[in-house]
Short mmCIF file of C-alpha atoms in Angstrom, two decimals:
data_model
loop_
_atom_site.label_atom_id
_atom_site.label_comp_id
_atom_site.label_asym_id
_atom_site.label_seq_id
_atom_site.Cartn_x
_atom_site.Cartn_y
_atom_site.Cartn_z
CA MET A 796 0.40 0.15 -0.28
CA GLU A 797 1.53 3.25 -1.27
CA THR A 798 -0.97 5.87 -0.19
CA LEU A 799 -4.37 5.82 3.52
CA GLN A 800 -6.91 5.18 0.38
CA GLN A 801 -5.57 2.57 -0.35
CA ALA A 802 -4.82 1.59 3.18
CA ASP A 803 -8.61 2.23 3.28
CA TRP A 804 -10.13 -0.21 0.06
CA TRP A 805 -7.73 -2.29 2.05
CA VAL A 806 -9.33 -2.10 4.51
CA GLU A 807 -13.12 -2.10 3.57
CA ARG A 808 -11.81 -5.30 0.92
CA PHE A 809 -11.03 -7.28 4.28
CA MET A 810 -13.90 -6.48 6.13
CA GLN A 811 -15.63 -7.68 3.30
CA TRP A 812 -13.77 -11.08 3.25
CA CYS A 813 -14.14 -11.58 6.89
CA GLU A 814 -18.23 -11.59 5.97
CA PHE A 815 -17.97 -13.80 3.06
CA TRP A 816 -16.01 -16.08 5.27
CA SER A 817 -17.27 -16.00 8.34
CA ASP A 818 -19.76 -18.82 8.69
CA PHE A 819 -16.82 -21.22 7.08
CA LEU A 820 -14.14 -20.41 9.47
CA GLU A 821 -17.66 -20.43 12.88
CA GLN A 822 -16.67 -24.67 11.21
CA LYS A 823 -15.91 -27.16 14.05
CA SER A 824 -15.13 -30.52 14.06
CA LEU A 825 -14.31 -33.24 16.38
CA VAL A 826 -10.58 -32.69 17.50
CA GLU A 827 -9.57 -35.68 20.39
CA GLY A 828 -12.87 -35.88 21.40
CA ARG A 829 -14.19 -33.19 21.68
CA MET A 830 -14.75 -29.46 19.36
CA ALA A 831 -12.68 -27.01 17.98
CA TYR A 832 -12.62 -24.57 15.23
CA THR A 833 -12.00 -26.40 11.80
CA HIS A 834 -10.00 -23.26 10.71
CA ARG A 835 -8.47 -22.26 13.32
CA ARG A 836 -4.86 -21.05 12.05
CA LEU A 837 -6.80 -19.19 8.99
CA ARG A 838 -9.24 -17.26 12.26
CA GLU A 839 -5.51 -16.68 14.28
CA ALA A 840 -4.73 -14.74 11.22
CA ARG A 841 -7.72 -13.13 10.78
CA SER A 842 -7.62 -11.83 14.54
CA GLY A 843 -4.47 -10.60 14.04
CA LEU A 844 -4.96 -8.65 10.78
CA ALA A 845 -8.36 -7.53 13.05
CA ARG A 846 -5.78 -5.84 16.20
CA LEU A 847 -3.98 -4.89 13.83
CA VAL A 848 -6.44 -2.35 11.58
CA ASN A 849 -8.83 -1.94 14.63
CA ALA A 850 -6.06 -0.58 16.97
CA GLY A 851 -5.50 1.76 13.65
CA THR A 852 -1.17 -0.19 13.11
CA LEU A 853 -1.44 -2.69 10.31
CA PHE A 854 -0.35 0.48 8.11
CA ALA A 855 1.12 2.96 10.59
CA TYR A 856 3.63 4.20 7.72
CA LEU A 857 0.90 6.35 5.80
CA ASP A 858 -0.43 8.20 8.51
CA PRO A 859 0.77 11.86 7.92
CA ALA A 860 1.93 12.92 11.30
CA LEU A 861 5.09 10.34 11.23
CA CYS A 862 6.58 10.91 6.96
CA ALA A 863 6.47 13.72 8.42
CA GLU A 864 10.78 14.63 8.24
CA GLY A 865 9.98 11.83 4.98
CA PRO A 866 9.09 8.10 3.55
CA MET A 867 8.71 5.34 6.39
CA PRO A 868 9.61 1.39 5.97
CA ALA A 869 6.57 -0.38 5.22
CA THR A 870 8.78 -3.81 6.53
CA ASN A 871 10.66 -3.60 9.89
CA ASN A 872 12.83 -5.56 7.52
CA ARG A 873 15.56 -4.11 8.97
CA ILE A 874 15.01 -4.51 12.65
CA GLU A 875 14.95 -8.52 11.86
CA GLY A 876 18.06 -8.48 9.34
CA GLY A 877 20.12 -6.61 10.86
CA VAL A 878 20.19 -6.85 14.47
CA ASN A 879 17.67 -9.22 15.13
CA SER A 880 19.40 -12.09 13.42
CA GLN A 881 22.88 -11.72 14.62
CA LEU A 882 21.99 -11.28 18.43
CA ARG A 883 19.89 -14.78 17.46
CA GLU A 884 23.17 -16.64 15.28
CA VAL A 885 24.84 -15.77 18.81
CA LEU A 886 22.54 -16.43 20.51
CA ARG A 887 22.76 -20.15 18.46
CA SER A 888 26.39 -20.03 18.73
CA HIS A 889 26.67 -20.77 22.44
CA ARG A 890 23.15 -22.46 23.49
CA GLY A 891 25.13 -23.98 26.07
CA LEU A 892 25.73 -20.58 28.57
CA ALA A 893 23.49 -20.79 31.40
CA LYS A 894 21.10 -17.94 31.02
CA LEU A 895 22.45 -14.70 32.92
CA LYS A 896 25.53 -15.62 30.71
CA ARG A 897 23.44 -15.17 27.37
CA VAL A 898 21.99 -11.90 28.11
CA LYS A 899 25.69 -10.93 29.10
CA ALA A 900 26.53 -11.97 25.51
CA VAL A 901 24.17 -10.22 23.36
CA PHE A 902 25.12 -6.79 26.60
CA TRP A 903 28.31 -7.44 24.85
CA TRP A 904 27.85 -7.75 20.98
CA CYS A 905 25.90 -4.43 21.39
CA TYR A 906 29.44 -2.83 22.46
CA LEU A 907 31.39 -4.15 20.62
CA HIS A 908 29.32 -3.32 17.29
CA VAL A 909 27.88 0.53 18.11
CA GLU A 910 28.64 3.61 16.50
CA CYS A 911 31.10 4.73 19.30
CA PRO A 912 32.20 2.41 22.00
CA LYS A 913 33.36 4.56 25.30
CA THR A 914 35.41 3.50 27.43
CA MET A 915 35.92 0.01 28.42
CA ALA A 916 36.19 1.68 32.59
CA ASP A 917 32.86 4.18 31.05
CA THR A 918 31.60 0.63 29.89
CA LEU A 919 32.16 -2.32 32.84
CA ARG A 920 30.87 1.42 34.79
CA GLU A 921 27.48 1.20 33.10
CA MET A 922 26.87 -2.81 31.74
CA PRO A 923 24.26 -4.18 33.89
CA THR A 924 25.15 -6.07 37.02
CA ASP A 925 23.62 -10.06 37.29
CA ALA A 926 21.52 -7.74 39.86
CA ASP A 927 20.13 -5.69 37.18
CA VAL A 928 20.06 -8.61 34.88
CA ASP A 929 17.93 -10.45 37.49
CA LEU A 930 15.76 -7.25 39.55
CA PRO A 931 13.11 -8.23 35.61
CA ARG A 932 13.28 -11.46 36.12
CA GLU A 933 12.36 -11.93 39.93
CA ARG A 934 9.70 -8.85 39.11
CA TYR A 935 7.89 -10.92 36.45
CA GLY A 936 8.43 -14.34 38.03
CA MET A 937 11.29 -15.76 36.75
CA ARG A 938 13.68 -16.31 37.96
CA ALA A 939 17.49 -17.98 36.54
CA GLU A 940 19.19 -20.77 37.34
CA ASP A 941 21.42 -20.09 40.99
CA ALA A 942 23.58 -23.24 40.17
CA SER A 943 24.46 -22.09 36.53
CA ARG A 944 25.38 -18.14 37.98
CA PRO A 945 29.01 -16.51 38.10
CA GLU A 946 29.24 -14.30 40.75
CA LYS A 947 30.55 -11.26 38.95
CA TRP A 948 30.20 -9.35 35.84
CA GLY A 949 34.27 -10.65 35.26
CA GLU A 950 33.38 -14.05 34.84
CA GLY A 951 31.54 -13.99 31.70
CA LEU A 952 32.41 -16.01 28.62
CA VAL A 953 35.32 -17.52 29.28
CA TRP A 954 37.50 -17.70 25.61
CA GLU A 955 37.83 -21.68 26.45
CA GLU A 956 34.42 -22.49 26.38
CA LEU A 957 33.60 -20.69 22.74
CA HIS A 958 36.85 -22.11 20.88
CA HIS A 959 38.52 -25.84 20.07
CA LYS A 960 42.02 -26.07 21.43
CA THR A 961 42.79 -28.10 17.52
CA ARG A 962 41.55 -26.95 14.43
CA TYR A 963 40.21 -30.01 14.11
CA PRO A 964 38.96 -31.38 17.18
CA PHE A 965 36.44 -33.52 16.27
CA ARG A 966 38.42 -35.75 14.78
CA ASN A 967 40.18 -39.37 15.01
CA GLU A 968 43.52 -39.43 15.82
#
C-alpha cells in the first residue's frame, strides 16, 4: 500500500472477506474427543489482522504525522535482518551458556557493535550487573538458575568455553 486511500480500500475488502467467510471460519470438528475450530490457523490470522486494523497500526507507515520527515519503511526487515538475526546467531552459536551468560553475551555484542564505543572503564561501570539482570526476572516471576549464575560480571564469557584448542577438534586420531 502506498496511500491512505489504498489502505482504506484494503481494510474495506478485508471486512468484506471476513463477512463472506464467517460461516466457514465458524466450522467446528471433533478433535481428540472435543469440539475445536476446523480452521484454527486461518481464524488466528484473521484475528491478528483484525487487531492491527482496529488498533490503527496495520498501515502506520502511511500516517502523515509519522511521515513528516520523510517516507517510512513498510516493514521491519531492517531490524530483523540487521540486528535481531545477528543476536539470534550469537545465541544459537553459544547454546550451552546459562541464561545469565546469554544475557551478558547480548549486552557485549551490542557494546562491540555501537558506532562510538565508550572506554572500557566506562562500559564496565555502566554494564548491567547480575542483580540488574535478575531484577526484571524476579519482578515478573522468572528466576535465574542460582547454581549456574556466576558471582561477578567478569566471570562471563571465557575463551576456552567458546573455542576449541585444536583446528579440527572432532577428528579421530
